[in-house]
Amino acid sequence: SFIGEESVAAGEGSVLTDNPTWIIDPIDGTTNFVHRFPFVAVSIGFVVNKKIEFGIVYSCVEDKMYTARKGKGAFCNGQKLQVSGQEDITKSLLVTELGSNRDPEAIKIILSNMERLLSIPIHG
């Protein structure tokens, strides 16, 4: 099976089943793309029994290929990635994205979440 982000965004229905399924977003970061902001990628995932098996993200502008496989780790251009060992949240950097939904109820939830995040004593 195939699930395409662009077709789902256009209103086509999609159901994730236990069948092997490719999930594809050919322009991941569409809003960035439209505004010529350089963070755009092609994202592909493969799911079996509703569980991700592997994923590939190609960051076009940076010419970086990110790959990950269940139980095998994640890589960037073939080099293994790892999370930092930082355990002190006051020395951590928090990154978030607000999304594009401007429904009043969604905005309330987003702002509530942001308020909770901003109260954490993070580095930045």
Short mmCIF file of N, CA, C and O in Angstrom, two decimals:
data_model
loop_
_atom_site.label_atom_id
_atom_site.label_comp_id
_atom_site.label_asym_id
_atom_site.label_seq_id
_atom_site.Cartn_x
_atom_site.Cartn_y
_atom_site.Cartn_z
N SER A 1 0.83 -1.17 0.00
CA SER A 1 0.00 0.00 0.00
C SER A 1 0.88 1.24 0.00
O SER A 1 2.06 1.19 0.34
N PHE A 2 0.26 2.37 -0.37
CA PHE A 2 0.95 3.65 -0.39
C PHE A 2 0.09 4.71 0.29
O PHE A 2 -1.13 4.75 0.09
N ILE A 3 0.72 5.55 1.09
CA ILE A 3 0.06 6.72 1.65
C ILE A 3 0.94 7.91 1.29
O ILE A 3 2.12 7.94 1.63
N GLY A 4 0.35 8.86 0.57
CA GLY A 4 1.09 10.06 0.18
C GLY A 4 0.58 11.27 0.92
O GLY A 4 -0.62 11.52 0.93
N GLU A 5 1.48 12.02 1.54
CA GLU A 5 1.08 13.18 2.33
C GLU A 5 0.33 14.19 1.48
O GLU A 5 -0.65 14.77 1.91
N GLU A 6 0.77 14.41 0.27
CA GLU A 6 0.14 15.42 -0.57
C GLU A 6 -1.29 15.02 -0.93
O GLU A 6 -2.18 15.87 -0.96
N SER A 7 -1.54 13.73 -1.17
CA SER A 7 -2.91 13.31 -1.49
C SER A 7 -3.80 13.36 -0.26
O SER A 7 -4.97 13.72 -0.35
N VAL A 8 -3.25 13.04 0.90
CA VAL A 8 -4.03 13.11 2.15
C VAL A 8 -4.38 14.57 2.43
O VAL A 8 -5.50 14.90 2.80
N ALA A 9 -3.42 15.47 2.24
CA ALA A 9 -3.65 16.90 2.45
C ALA A 9 -4.72 17.43 1.50
O ALA A 9 -5.43 18.36 1.81
N ALA A 10 -4.83 16.80 0.32
CA ALA A 10 -5.83 17.22 -0.67
C ALA A 10 -7.21 16.66 -0.36
O ALA A 10 -8.16 16.91 -1.09
N GLY A 11 -7.33 15.88 0.71
CA GLY A 11 -8.64 15.40 1.12
C GLY A 11 -8.92 13.94 0.83
O GLY A 11 -9.98 13.44 1.19
N GLU A 12 -7.99 13.25 0.19
CA GLU A 12 -8.20 11.83 -0.06
C GLU A 12 -8.08 11.06 1.25
O GLU A 12 -7.23 11.34 2.07
N GLY A 13 -8.96 10.08 1.42
CA GLY A 13 -8.92 9.27 2.62
C GLY A 13 -7.73 8.31 2.60
O GLY A 13 -7.25 7.92 1.55
N SER A 14 -7.28 7.94 3.77
CA SER A 14 -6.17 6.99 3.88
C SER A 14 -6.30 6.24 5.19
O SER A 14 -6.57 6.83 6.24
N VAL A 15 -6.11 4.92 5.12
CA VAL A 15 -6.19 4.09 6.31
C VAL A 15 -4.93 3.25 6.39
O VAL A 15 -4.56 2.56 5.44
N LEU A 16 -4.26 3.33 7.53
CA LEU A 16 -3.08 2.50 7.74
C LEU A 16 -3.54 1.13 8.21
O LEU A 16 -4.26 1.01 9.20
N THR A 17 -3.16 0.11 7.48
CA THR A 17 -3.53 -1.26 7.81
C THR A 17 -2.27 -2.02 8.23
O THR A 17 -1.20 -1.45 8.33
N ASP A 18 -2.41 -3.33 8.43
CA ASP A 18 -1.25 -4.16 8.74
C ASP A 18 -0.43 -4.50 7.50
O ASP A 18 0.67 -5.04 7.60
N ASN A 19 -0.95 -4.18 6.32
CA ASN A 19 -0.23 -4.45 5.08
C ASN A 19 1.07 -3.66 5.02
O ASN A 19 1.14 -2.54 5.56
N PRO A 20 2.11 -4.20 4.37
CA PRO A 20 3.31 -3.40 4.13
C PRO A 20 2.91 -2.11 3.41
O PRO A 20 2.19 -2.15 2.40
N THR A 21 3.35 -0.97 3.94
CA THR A 21 2.89 0.32 3.42
C THR A 21 4.05 1.31 3.32
O THR A 21 4.82 1.48 4.27
N TRP A 22 4.15 1.94 2.17
CA TRP A 22 5.08 3.04 1.97
C TRP A 22 4.36 4.33 2.32
O TRP A 22 3.24 4.56 1.87
N ILE A 23 4.98 5.17 3.13
CA ILE A 23 4.44 6.49 3.46
C ILE A 23 5.41 7.51 2.90
O ILE A 23 6.60 7.51 3.24
N ILE A 24 4.90 8.35 2.00
CA ILE A 24 5.78 9.24 1.25
C ILE A 24 5.31 10.69 1.34
O ILE A 24 4.13 10.98 1.13
N ASP A 25 6.23 11.57 1.65
CA ASP A 25 5.98 13.01 1.61
C ASP A 25 7.03 13.59 0.68
O ASP A 25 8.18 13.80 1.08
N PRO A 26 6.66 13.84 -0.58
CA PRO A 26 7.65 14.30 -1.56
C PRO A 26 8.18 15.70 -1.32
O PRO A 26 9.27 16.04 -1.76
N ILE A 27 7.41 16.53 -0.61
CA ILE A 27 7.89 17.87 -0.23
C ILE A 27 7.56 18.05 1.24
O ILE A 27 6.57 18.65 1.62
N ASP A 28 8.41 17.48 2.08
CA ASP A 28 8.24 17.61 3.53
C ASP A 28 8.77 18.99 3.91
O ASP A 28 9.96 19.25 3.78
N GLY A 29 7.88 19.85 4.33
CA GLY A 29 8.22 21.25 4.56
C GLY A 29 7.65 22.10 3.44
O GLY A 29 8.30 23.01 2.95
N THR A 30 6.42 21.79 3.04
CA THR A 30 5.78 22.48 1.91
C THR A 30 5.74 23.99 2.14
O THR A 30 6.05 24.77 1.23
N THR A 31 5.38 24.42 3.35
CA THR A 31 5.32 25.85 3.63
C THR A 31 6.70 26.47 3.48
O THR A 31 6.85 27.56 2.92
N ASN A 32 7.73 25.79 3.98
CA ASN A 32 9.10 26.28 3.79
C ASN A 32 9.42 26.40 2.31
O ASN A 32 10.00 27.39 1.86
N PHE A 33 9.05 25.38 1.55
CA PHE A 33 9.31 25.36 0.10
C PHE A 33 8.64 26.55 -0.58
O PHE A 33 9.26 27.25 -1.38
N VAL A 34 7.38 26.78 -0.26
CA VAL A 34 6.62 27.88 -0.87
C VAL A 34 7.29 29.22 -0.58
O VAL A 34 7.33 30.10 -1.42
N HIS A 35 7.84 29.37 0.62
CA HIS A 35 8.46 30.63 1.03
C HIS A 35 9.96 30.66 0.77
O HIS A 35 10.65 31.58 1.24
N ARG A 36 10.46 29.65 0.06
CA ARG A 36 11.89 29.54 -0.27
C ARG A 36 12.79 29.50 0.97
O ARG A 36 13.94 29.92 0.94
N PHE A 37 12.24 28.98 2.07
CA PHE A 37 13.03 28.75 3.27
C PHE A 37 13.68 27.40 3.08
O PHE A 37 13.01 26.42 2.74
N PRO A 38 15.00 27.26 3.27
CA PRO A 38 15.73 26.10 2.76
C PRO A 38 15.58 24.78 3.52
O PRO A 38 16.32 23.85 3.24
N PHE A 39 14.66 24.68 4.46
CA PHE A 39 14.51 23.41 5.17
C PHE A 39 13.36 22.61 4.56
O PHE A 39 12.21 22.71 4.98
N VAL A 40 13.73 21.85 3.55
CA VAL A 40 12.78 21.04 2.77
C VAL A 40 13.42 19.67 2.57
O VAL A 40 14.63 19.57 2.39
N ALA A 41 12.60 18.64 2.62
CA ALA A 41 13.14 17.29 2.45
C ALA A 41 12.14 16.40 1.72
O ALA A 41 10.96 16.72 1.61
N VAL A 42 12.64 15.28 1.26
CA VAL A 42 11.81 14.19 0.76
C VAL A 42 11.83 13.13 1.86
O VAL A 42 12.91 12.72 2.28
N SER A 43 10.66 12.74 2.35
CA SER A 43 10.59 11.78 3.45
C SER A 43 9.84 10.53 3.02
O SER A 43 8.76 10.62 2.44
N ILE A 44 10.44 9.38 3.31
CA ILE A 44 9.85 8.09 2.95
C ILE A 44 9.96 7.16 4.15
O ILE A 44 11.02 7.05 4.77
N GLY A 45 8.87 6.51 4.47
CA GLY A 45 8.88 5.52 5.54
C GLY A 45 8.25 4.23 5.06
O GLY A 45 7.44 4.23 4.12
N PHE A 46 8.62 3.13 5.68
CA PHE A 46 8.05 1.83 5.34
C PHE A 46 7.54 1.18 6.62
O PHE A 46 8.27 1.07 7.61
N VAL A 47 6.26 0.80 6.60
CA VAL A 47 5.57 0.31 7.79
C VAL A 47 5.02 -1.09 7.51
O VAL A 47 4.49 -1.35 6.43
N VAL A 48 5.13 -1.98 8.48
CA VAL A 48 4.53 -3.31 8.41
C VAL A 48 3.82 -3.55 9.74
O VAL A 48 4.39 -3.28 10.80
N ASN A 49 2.59 -4.04 9.68
CA ASN A 49 1.80 -4.26 10.89
C ASN A 49 1.70 -2.99 11.74
O ASN A 49 1.80 -3.03 12.96
N LYS A 50 1.59 -1.85 11.06
CA LYS A 50 1.45 -0.53 11.69
C LYS A 50 2.68 -0.13 12.50
O LYS A 50 2.60 0.73 13.37
N LYS A 51 3.83 -0.74 12.22
CA LYS A 51 5.07 -0.40 12.92
C LYS A 51 6.13 -0.03 11.89
O LYS A 51 6.34 -0.75 10.91
N ILE A 52 6.81 1.08 12.17
CA ILE A 52 7.83 1.55 11.24
C ILE A 52 9.00 0.57 11.19
O ILE A 52 9.46 0.09 12.22
N GLU A 53 9.43 0.27 9.99
CA GLU A 53 10.59 -0.62 9.79
C GLU A 53 11.83 0.19 9.45
O GLU A 53 12.91 -0.09 9.95
N PHE A 54 11.67 1.17 8.56
CA PHE A 54 12.79 2.05 8.23
C PHE A 54 12.26 3.35 7.64
O PHE A 54 11.11 3.45 7.24
N GLY A 55 13.12 4.35 7.66
CA GLY A 55 12.78 5.64 7.09
C GLY A 55 13.98 6.27 6.44
O GLY A 55 15.13 5.98 6.80
N ILE A 56 13.69 7.12 5.46
CA ILE A 56 14.74 7.83 4.74
C ILE A 56 14.27 9.28 4.59
O ILE A 56 13.13 9.53 4.19
N VAL A 57 15.15 10.22 4.92
CA VAL A 57 14.85 11.63 4.73
C VAL A 57 16.03 12.24 3.98
O VAL A 57 17.17 12.16 4.44
N TYR A 58 15.73 12.83 2.82
CA TYR A 58 16.78 13.50 2.06
C TYR A 58 16.56 15.00 2.16
O TYR A 58 15.57 15.53 1.67
N SER A 59 17.49 15.68 2.84
CA SER A 59 17.45 17.13 2.97
C SER A 59 18.11 17.72 1.74
O SER A 59 19.34 17.75 1.62
N CYS A 60 17.28 18.17 0.82
CA CYS A 60 17.72 18.57 -0.52
C CYS A 60 18.75 19.70 -0.52
O CYS A 60 19.78 19.60 -1.18
N VAL A 61 18.47 20.76 0.20
CA VAL A 61 19.36 21.93 0.20
C VAL A 61 20.70 21.59 0.84
O VAL A 61 21.75 21.99 0.36
N GLU A 62 20.66 20.82 1.92
CA GLU A 62 21.89 20.46 2.63
C GLU A 62 22.62 19.29 1.98
O GLU A 62 23.76 18.99 2.34
N ASP A 63 21.95 18.60 1.07
CA ASP A 63 22.48 17.38 0.45
C ASP A 63 22.88 16.36 1.52
O ASP A 63 23.98 15.83 1.52
N LYS A 64 21.94 16.12 2.45
CA LYS A 64 22.16 15.15 3.51
C LYS A 64 21.08 14.07 3.44
O LYS A 64 19.90 14.37 3.30
N MET A 65 21.53 12.82 3.54
CA MET A 65 20.63 11.67 3.51
C MET A 65 20.60 11.05 4.90
O MET A 65 21.61 10.54 5.39
N TYR A 66 19.43 11.13 5.54
CA TYR A 66 19.24 10.52 6.86
C TYR A 66 18.52 9.19 6.67
O TYR A 66 17.53 9.12 5.93
N THR A 67 19.04 8.16 7.31
CA THR A 67 18.41 6.84 7.22
C THR A 67 18.32 6.24 8.62
O THR A 67 19.17 6.52 9.48
N ALA A 68 17.30 5.45 8.83
CA ALA A 68 17.17 4.75 10.11
C ALA A 68 16.41 3.45 9.85
O ALA A 68 15.51 3.40 9.01
N ARG A 69 16.81 2.42 10.58
CA ARG A 69 16.15 1.13 10.47
C ARG A 69 15.91 0.60 11.88
O ARG A 69 16.79 0.69 12.74
N LYS A 70 14.74 0.07 12.08
CA LYS A 70 14.35 -0.46 13.38
C LYS A 70 15.42 -1.40 13.93
O LYS A 70 15.82 -2.36 13.28
N GLY A 71 15.93 -1.07 15.11
CA GLY A 71 16.93 -1.90 15.76
C GLY A 71 18.34 -1.76 15.22
O GLY A 71 19.26 -2.41 15.70
N LYS A 72 18.55 -0.89 14.21
CA LYS A 72 19.87 -0.76 13.59
C LYS A 72 20.48 0.63 13.73
O LYS A 72 21.60 0.86 13.33
N GLY A 73 19.72 1.59 14.28
CA GLY A 73 20.26 2.92 14.48
C GLY A 73 19.91 3.87 13.35
O GLY A 73 19.21 3.53 12.40
N ALA A 74 20.42 5.09 13.50
CA ALA A 74 20.19 6.16 12.53
C ALA A 74 21.52 6.68 12.02
O ALA A 74 22.53 6.66 12.73
N PHE A 75 21.50 7.16 10.77
CA PHE A 75 22.71 7.59 10.10
C PHE A 75 22.46 8.87 9.30
O PHE A 75 21.34 9.12 8.87
N CYS A 76 23.52 9.64 9.11
CA CYS A 76 23.49 10.80 8.21
C CYS A 76 24.65 10.62 7.24
O CYS A 76 25.81 10.56 7.67
N ASN A 77 24.33 10.50 5.97
CA ASN A 77 25.34 10.26 4.94
C ASN A 77 26.26 9.10 5.32
O ASN A 77 27.46 9.14 5.13
N GLY A 78 25.66 8.07 5.92
CA GLY A 78 26.40 6.86 6.27
C GLY A 78 27.09 6.89 7.63
O GLY A 78 27.60 5.87 8.07
N GLN A 79 27.12 8.04 8.30
CA GLN A 79 27.76 8.12 9.62
C GLN A 79 26.71 7.97 10.70
O GLN A 79 25.67 8.62 10.67
N LYS A 80 27.00 7.11 11.67
CA LYS A 80 26.06 6.81 12.74
C LYS A 80 25.76 8.05 13.57
O LYS A 80 26.66 8.81 13.92
N LEU A 81 24.48 8.24 13.87
CA LEU A 81 24.04 9.34 14.74
C LEU A 81 23.76 8.81 16.13
O LEU A 81 23.45 7.64 16.30
N GLN A 82 23.87 9.69 17.11
CA GLN A 82 23.50 9.30 18.47
C GLN A 82 22.98 10.54 19.19
O GLN A 82 23.32 11.66 18.83
N VAL A 83 22.15 10.31 20.17
CA VAL A 83 21.65 11.43 20.97
C VAL A 83 22.75 11.90 21.90
O VAL A 83 23.68 11.15 22.20
N SER A 84 22.63 13.14 22.35
CA SER A 84 23.64 13.64 23.28
C SER A 84 23.46 12.94 24.63
O SER A 84 22.40 12.41 24.93
N GLY A 85 24.48 12.99 25.42
CA GLY A 85 24.39 12.41 26.75
C GLY A 85 23.91 13.43 27.78
O GLY A 85 23.94 13.15 28.98
N GLN A 86 23.48 14.60 27.32
CA GLN A 86 23.07 15.66 28.23
C GLN A 86 21.85 15.24 29.05
O GLN A 86 20.83 14.88 28.50
N GLU A 87 21.99 15.27 30.35
CA GLU A 87 20.89 14.91 31.24
C GLU A 87 20.36 16.11 32.02
O GLU A 87 19.31 16.02 32.65
N ASP A 88 21.07 17.23 31.96
CA ASP A 88 20.67 18.44 32.67
C ASP A 88 19.85 19.31 31.72
O ASP A 88 20.39 19.90 30.77
N ILE A 89 18.54 19.41 31.97
CA ILE A 89 17.66 20.13 31.05
C ILE A 89 18.01 21.62 30.97
O ILE A 89 17.77 22.26 29.95
N THR A 90 18.62 22.17 32.01
CA THR A 90 18.98 23.59 31.98
C THR A 90 20.10 23.86 30.97
O THR A 90 20.37 25.02 30.64
N LYS A 91 20.76 22.82 30.48
CA LYS A 91 21.81 22.96 29.47
C LYS A 91 21.34 22.45 28.11
O LYS A 91 22.14 22.26 27.21
N SER A 92 20.04 22.26 27.97
CA SER A 92 19.47 21.69 26.74
C SER A 92 18.81 22.76 25.88
O SER A 92 18.39 23.80 26.37
N LEU A 93 18.71 22.47 24.62
CA LEU A 93 18.05 23.32 23.64
C LEU A 93 16.73 22.67 23.25
O LEU A 93 16.70 21.48 22.92
N LEU A 94 15.66 23.43 23.31
CA LEU A 94 14.34 22.93 22.97
C LEU A 94 13.95 23.47 21.60
O LEU A 94 14.06 24.67 21.35
N VAL A 95 13.52 22.59 20.71
CA VAL A 95 13.07 22.99 19.39
C VAL A 95 11.64 22.53 19.22
O VAL A 95 11.30 21.40 19.56
N THR A 96 10.78 23.40 18.70
CA THR A 96 9.38 23.04 18.51
C THR A 96 8.88 23.64 17.21
O THR A 96 9.53 24.50 16.61
N GLU A 97 7.73 23.18 16.77
CA GLU A 97 7.11 23.66 15.55
C GLU A 97 5.64 23.85 15.85
O GLU A 97 5.02 23.02 16.51
N LEU A 98 5.06 24.94 15.41
CA LEU A 98 3.70 25.28 15.78
C LEU A 98 2.64 24.69 14.85
O LEU A 98 1.46 24.70 15.19
N GLY A 99 3.02 24.21 13.69
CA GLY A 99 2.04 23.66 12.76
C GLY A 99 1.29 24.76 12.02
O GLY A 99 1.51 25.94 12.23
N SER A 100 0.38 24.35 11.17
CA SER A 100 -0.33 25.32 10.34
C SER A 100 -1.82 25.43 10.67
O SER A 100 -2.51 26.25 10.10
N ASN A 101 -2.30 24.61 11.60
CA ASN A 101 -3.72 24.63 11.96
C ASN A 101 -4.02 25.90 12.77
O ASN A 101 -3.46 26.12 13.83
N ARG A 102 -4.91 26.73 12.25
CA ARG A 102 -5.28 27.97 12.93
C ARG A 102 -6.70 27.92 13.49
O ARG A 102 -7.29 28.95 13.82
N ASP A 103 -7.23 26.73 13.62
CA ASP A 103 -8.52 26.55 14.26
C ASP A 103 -8.42 27.06 15.70
O ASP A 103 -7.43 26.77 16.39
N PRO A 104 -9.41 27.85 16.19
CA PRO A 104 -9.30 28.42 17.54
C PRO A 104 -9.02 27.38 18.64
O PRO A 104 -8.24 27.65 19.54
N GLU A 105 -9.63 26.22 18.56
CA GLU A 105 -9.38 25.19 19.58
C GLU A 105 -7.94 24.67 19.50
O GLU A 105 -7.29 24.45 20.52
N ALA A 106 -7.45 24.50 18.28
CA ALA A 106 -6.06 24.05 18.10
C ALA A 106 -5.10 25.10 18.64
O ALA A 106 -4.09 24.76 19.28
N ILE A 107 -5.38 26.36 18.40
CA ILE A 107 -4.52 27.44 18.89
C ILE A 107 -4.47 27.43 20.41
O ILE A 107 -3.41 27.59 21.01
N LYS A 108 -5.60 27.19 21.06
CA LYS A 108 -5.63 27.12 22.52
C LYS A 108 -4.71 26.01 23.02
O LYS A 108 -3.96 26.19 23.98
N ILE A 109 -4.77 24.86 22.38
CA ILE A 109 -3.94 23.72 22.79
C ILE A 109 -2.47 24.03 22.55
O ILE A 109 -1.61 23.78 23.41
N ILE A 110 -2.16 24.59 21.38
CA ILE A 110 -0.77 24.93 21.04
C ILE A 110 -0.21 25.93 22.06
O ILE A 110 0.89 25.76 22.58
N LEU A 111 -0.97 26.97 22.35
CA LEU A 111 -0.50 27.98 23.30
C LEU A 111 -0.35 27.42 24.71
O LEU A 111 0.61 27.76 25.42
N SER A 112 -1.24 26.54 25.10
CA SER A 112 -1.13 25.89 26.41
C SER A 112 0.14 25.04 26.48
O SER A 112 0.87 25.07 27.47
N ASN A 113 0.40 24.29 25.41
CA ASN A 113 1.63 23.49 25.35
C ASN A 113 2.86 24.37 25.38
O ASN A 113 3.85 24.06 26.07
N MET A 114 2.84 25.48 24.64
CA MET A 114 3.98 26.38 24.61
C MET A 114 4.22 26.99 25.99
O MET A 114 5.36 27.14 26.42
N GLU A 115 3.14 27.34 26.69
CA GLU A 115 3.28 27.91 28.03
C GLU A 115 3.98 26.92 28.96
O GLU A 115 4.88 27.28 29.72
N ARG A 116 3.59 25.64 28.87
CA ARG A 116 4.24 24.62 29.70
C ARG A 116 5.71 24.45 29.31
O ARG A 116 6.57 24.31 30.18
N LEU A 117 5.99 24.47 28.01
CA LEU A 117 7.37 24.32 27.56
C LEU A 117 8.23 25.50 28.00
O LEU A 117 9.38 25.33 28.41
N LEU A 118 7.68 26.72 27.91
CA LEU A 118 8.45 27.91 28.25
C LEU A 118 8.73 28.02 29.75
O LEU A 118 9.61 28.77 30.16
N SER A 119 7.99 27.27 30.55
CA SER A 119 8.22 27.32 32.00
C SER A 119 9.34 26.35 32.43
O SER A 119 9.79 26.40 33.57
N ILE A 120 9.80 25.51 31.52
CA ILE A 120 10.92 24.60 31.80
C ILE A 120 12.21 25.42 31.78
O ILE A 120 12.43 26.19 30.85
N PRO A 121 13.07 25.27 32.76
CA PRO A 121 14.31 26.08 32.80
C PRO A 121 15.35 25.56 31.81
O PRO A 121 16.38 25.00 32.20
N ILE A 122 15.09 25.75 30.52
CA ILE A 122 16.01 25.26 29.49
C ILE A 122 17.05 26.32 29.14
O ILE A 122 16.89 27.50 29.45
N HIS A 123 18.12 25.89 28.47
CA HIS A 123 19.18 26.82 28.04
C HIS A 123 18.69 27.73 26.93
O HIS A 123 18.98 28.91 26.90
N GLY A 124 17.95 27.18 26.00
CA GLY A 124 17.46 27.99 24.89
C GLY A 124 16.36 27.30 24.14
O GLY A 124 16.09 26.13 24.28
#
